[in-house]
């Protein structure tokens, strides 16, 4: 661990963004489930100031705002899984939470942290992309609090890298309430059923009406430096019936559009095979159950 | 006082381990929890090069760091001697590093953080040497030598080496150890065969993953006596070996073992960190504590022996085995520890699990720049069984015989003395085979799966069986395989059992206490076990080879019987009865026939105590099993008893992903006799899960000398949801030599799982995989290749 010069624990968003602007070099601590192991392993170096954002009320809570559900950055994975609004409107996130690390980690790890950690294998990222989520960012460059919003796919730059500006804080993620007929699936593929890091993950969502699949979103995790859109597969599926030929074509498109790496968890070849097989399996499941 | 007490026994009951409340309550003080006044913290600087000459080490900046008390390199300990099984390993490296784990320097400082910071200030200049990461390459002519002889040194220096007792003069080639064994004539066996198969099996690196990482606290007192708080499994052997390494009088070395957080064989050898910590204690005159980080544990503790094994075997059409020829290449790593000696156990499985008239066995352990292997639960037997039991299925298939029938035809019987010389006085092998097969419905499932495997469908079910033979009555590896016991009774009827046997979580304390209760008729709560201080406990060879229940158990029984005799004689005299008519029950002396109480045990003990003779009941006993050493051709009996087991594994293979799920393990274990049913079940279940990890998930990925996954994130232990349903049956053969008839079973349950899983995957899919572990990608690749071939 690195010795810290400074520790701050702001109690309001206002105070936090002011401090971010003033202090410059800041490491942000939310749940700590990524930060602490990464710093112990020497992969992340603490900056001069450690900011504990856990005392900021504005970052907590899940609320409905119009046609959106706003999930505060500090929402833990457990809170996410248990919240009635999420359970009613966004069951895909509950499913993803169920495959998220262990109970202890889910109790501490936050949605905002999972997003800002920007791991290509981050378990909430693919489902949030499938749901069309936006991130909400706040800063105070001058006298006024400045908020901006960004579609999630645009937020990611590379492993651990995002478009978050140095003096900016991720305050929430906004998820539009899916329309009627929306179906979605998330599949995290690891080599064991619990406590695993995805070798790959797949999310598929869209509106199924009279057997036709529209507004399709496909996303993949752990096959690129960031979670990515399965755009080719999406295009194959858009406006189609989920018959065997379409499913086969979508699965093949998915396999061909990803360019994963080989690492200790899987080879690139195997990842592509699994993208194919799991995409097929998910689509068959959607087709069979709707 | 009750009037009469009937006979009761703890044998075979479900007894909670004596240390369970402490451990479950988080109160056990492991080595991590111990801090001594004035203690410093030790840290080791390891090599950043795989194979290199050390040109220069600069410790000046590290030494200057405030809080640092000592920085040492090989130059500071010219008296250090090589350690390990082949004495080919200096704790602090002198002229070169041979693997990434190699120790270059060590620091003792006020805090761990300061020691860590000091390590970063040490500058090392290297000159890289070519890296050998494949044992086959190490054997090629002209291969660089891992342990070259120093300049000018030749074989004639042997006398010099002996005279000095210090120098390690290297090796003229990369061969660390060779084993050869022969029985009969394999050429004749091959001529008599109708079917001959030959395959090569690849066994990978795994490591013990003890929850408690390696650690030691060393301190010298003002008289120069060395006290070590150590996690060793072999305190008495270590006392002697440390004396040699440190050139000390062994009488000045004391080893105390705090509760050990897992051993599984990993703590059977001396590793560099131990003498290094002693050097630091010596240099600073302060207690020095050195505990590994988890990453260090992965990088610098031993592994299971990786093996490339080629097996050629044959049988007749009627199912009779004819011969086996085995050649193995052991990747020895950079230094020699117990892994190199696993052929000693492997050849037993090859020659004697089944009746095989002709056997030829050859092993070369070859130096590379990889991590080195130590001893690990099963000791080579998992590797040998993986090959032998797959070949059993393949030969059965080749002659169209049912795998169970084929095994039964060749299985050993009680009374058998094998060509290697092993004598199976008790042997429940055939009962293990039939019990496991019946309980699991093996034959019907095997046939049904065979028929189903060609049908379409993503999930395939398979069933596979494997059996094992392992020492269960100690193992004559060292000059003695004995254990001593001192038993002391106080004047309240409580027993202190002082045993040489170490507890490493296997439950020996509880079983030994039970055996004593059986003789002395006292409740379990009346027994305390002292087992962790070489200054107090009598000699024992150490905890290994599934020997503790058998050897230490017999020793404890011996001491308890002597105490019983003393007590009953005194009671008989006092009560005017015949000692033969008396018994000890529930803390009382009773008449054996009626149970009528004569007096309480406590009262008798006090009367003895206050008598003119001031008699105290204190006895000692030393037990040495009636096994012999093998001759130099490895012929002869090594153990007083042998354990047997058959395990049937049922799997589901997801052909879309290659994921193999273990659904159920049915085990039948010849345990001699059940002593503590709860402890035994725990031992078997834990062993099955360890075997499952070896088969399916665990792999220390070593690439070009680098461990790529030194952490639990990517070294995958089995997690709770993966653990299969288990149905474990016990076969009680009541071994004549065993304590109350019991045999050792510590290693047995881990041995068969990988082989049985391989057979089950074949039964499910028709694909046979001869390399471990069966990770999803490996299985998927094999299925994919088979599909392509078929298409």
PDB file of C-alpha atoms in Angstrom, chain A residues 43 189-197 262-267 269-270 273-274 277-278 281, chain B residues 458 654 656-659 701 708 712-719 721-722 776-777 780-781 784:
ATOM      1  CA  UNK A  43      -1.798  -2.742  -9.995  1.00  0.00           C
ATOM      2  CA  UNK A 189     -19.794 -17.967 -18.670  1.00  0.00           C
ATOM      3  CA  UNK A 190     -17.030 -18.951 -16.305  1.00  0.00           C
ATOM      4  CA  UNK A 191     -15.564 -22.326 -15.616  1.00  0.00           C
ATOM      5  CA  UNK A 192     -17.270 -22.704 -12.283  1.00  0.00           C
ATOM      6  CA  UNK A 193     -20.698 -21.834 -10.959  1.00  0.00           C
ATOM      7  CA  UNK A 194     -19.608 -19.437  -8.227  1.00  0.00           C
ATOM      8  CA  UNK A 195     -16.899 -16.914  -7.419  1.00  0.00           C
ATOM      9  CA  UNK A 196     -15.598 -16.782 -10.940  1.00  0.00           C
ATOM     10  CA  UNK A 197     -14.490 -14.118 -13.321  1.00  0.00           C
ATOM     11  CA  UNK A 262      -5.939 -15.590 -25.017  1.00  0.00           C
ATOM     12  CA  UNK A 263      -5.136 -15.470 -21.319  1.00  0.00           C
ATOM     13  CA  UNK A 264      -5.036 -17.743 -18.267  1.00  0.00           C
ATOM     14  CA  UNK A 265      -8.810 -18.040 -18.292  1.00  0.00           C
ATOM     15  CA  UNK A 266      -9.370 -19.096 -21.888  1.00  0.00           C
ATOM     16  CA  UNK A 267      -7.905 -19.029 -25.361  1.00  0.00           C
ATOM     17  CA  UNK A 269     -10.529 -19.665 -29.996  1.00  0.00           C
ATOM     18  CA  UNK A 270     -12.466 -21.025 -27.048  1.00  0.00           C
ATOM     19  CA  UNK A 273     -16.641 -20.798 -29.681  1.00  0.00           C
ATOM     20  CA  UNK A 274     -18.397 -19.962 -26.428  1.00  0.00           C
ATOM     21  CA  UNK A 277     -22.621 -21.520 -28.504  1.00  0.00           C
ATOM     22  CA  UNK A 278     -23.950 -19.308 -25.708  1.00  0.00           C
ATOM     23  CA  UNK A 281     -28.379 -21.096 -26.401  1.00  0.00           C
TER      24      UNK A 281
ATOM     25  CA  UNK B 458     -26.190 -31.351 -25.288  1.00  0.00           C
ATOM     26  CA  UNK B 654     -21.969 -30.157 -21.300  1.00  0.00           C
ATOM     27  CA  UNK B 656     -21.610 -27.016 -25.714  1.00  0.00           C
ATOM     28  CA  UNK B 657     -19.026 -25.776 -23.222  1.00  0.00           C
ATOM     29  CA  UNK B 658     -16.878 -28.695 -22.152  1.00  0.00           C
ATOM     30  CA  UNK B 659     -17.909 -28.207 -18.536  1.00  0.00           C
ATOM     31  CA  UNK B 701       0.036 -22.708 -14.786  1.00  0.00           C
ATOM     32  CA  UNK B 708       1.020 -17.361 -14.293  1.00  0.00           C
ATOM     33  CA  UNK B 712      -7.017 -17.892  -5.826  1.00  0.00           C
ATOM     34  CA  UNK B 713      -8.588 -15.769  -8.544  1.00  0.00           C
ATOM     35  CA  UNK B 714      -7.139 -17.882 -11.310  1.00  0.00           C
ATOM     36  CA  UNK B 715      -5.966 -20.937  -9.368  1.00  0.00           C
ATOM     37  CA  UNK B 716      -9.367 -22.494  -9.088  1.00  0.00           C
ATOM     38  CA  UNK B 717     -10.159 -24.437  -5.985  1.00  0.00           C
ATOM     39  CA  UNK B 718     -13.447 -26.269  -5.965  1.00  0.00           C
ATOM     40  CA  UNK B 719     -16.261 -24.098  -4.542  1.00  0.00           C
ATOM     41  CA  UNK B 721     -21.799 -25.587  -5.316  1.00  0.00           C
ATOM     42  CA  UNK B 722     -19.458 -27.832  -7.310  1.00  0.00           C
ATOM     43  CA  UNK B 776     -13.876 -26.902 -19.881  1.00  0.00           C
ATOM     44  CA  UNK B 777     -11.632 -25.703 -22.681  1.00  0.00           C
ATOM     45  CA  UNK B 780     -14.383 -28.906 -25.364  1.00  0.00           C
ATOM     46  CA  UNK B 781     -11.305 -29.097 -27.596  1.00  0.00           C
ATOM     47  CA  UNK B 784     -14.569 -30.685 -31.006  1.00  0.00           C
TER      48      UNK B 784
END
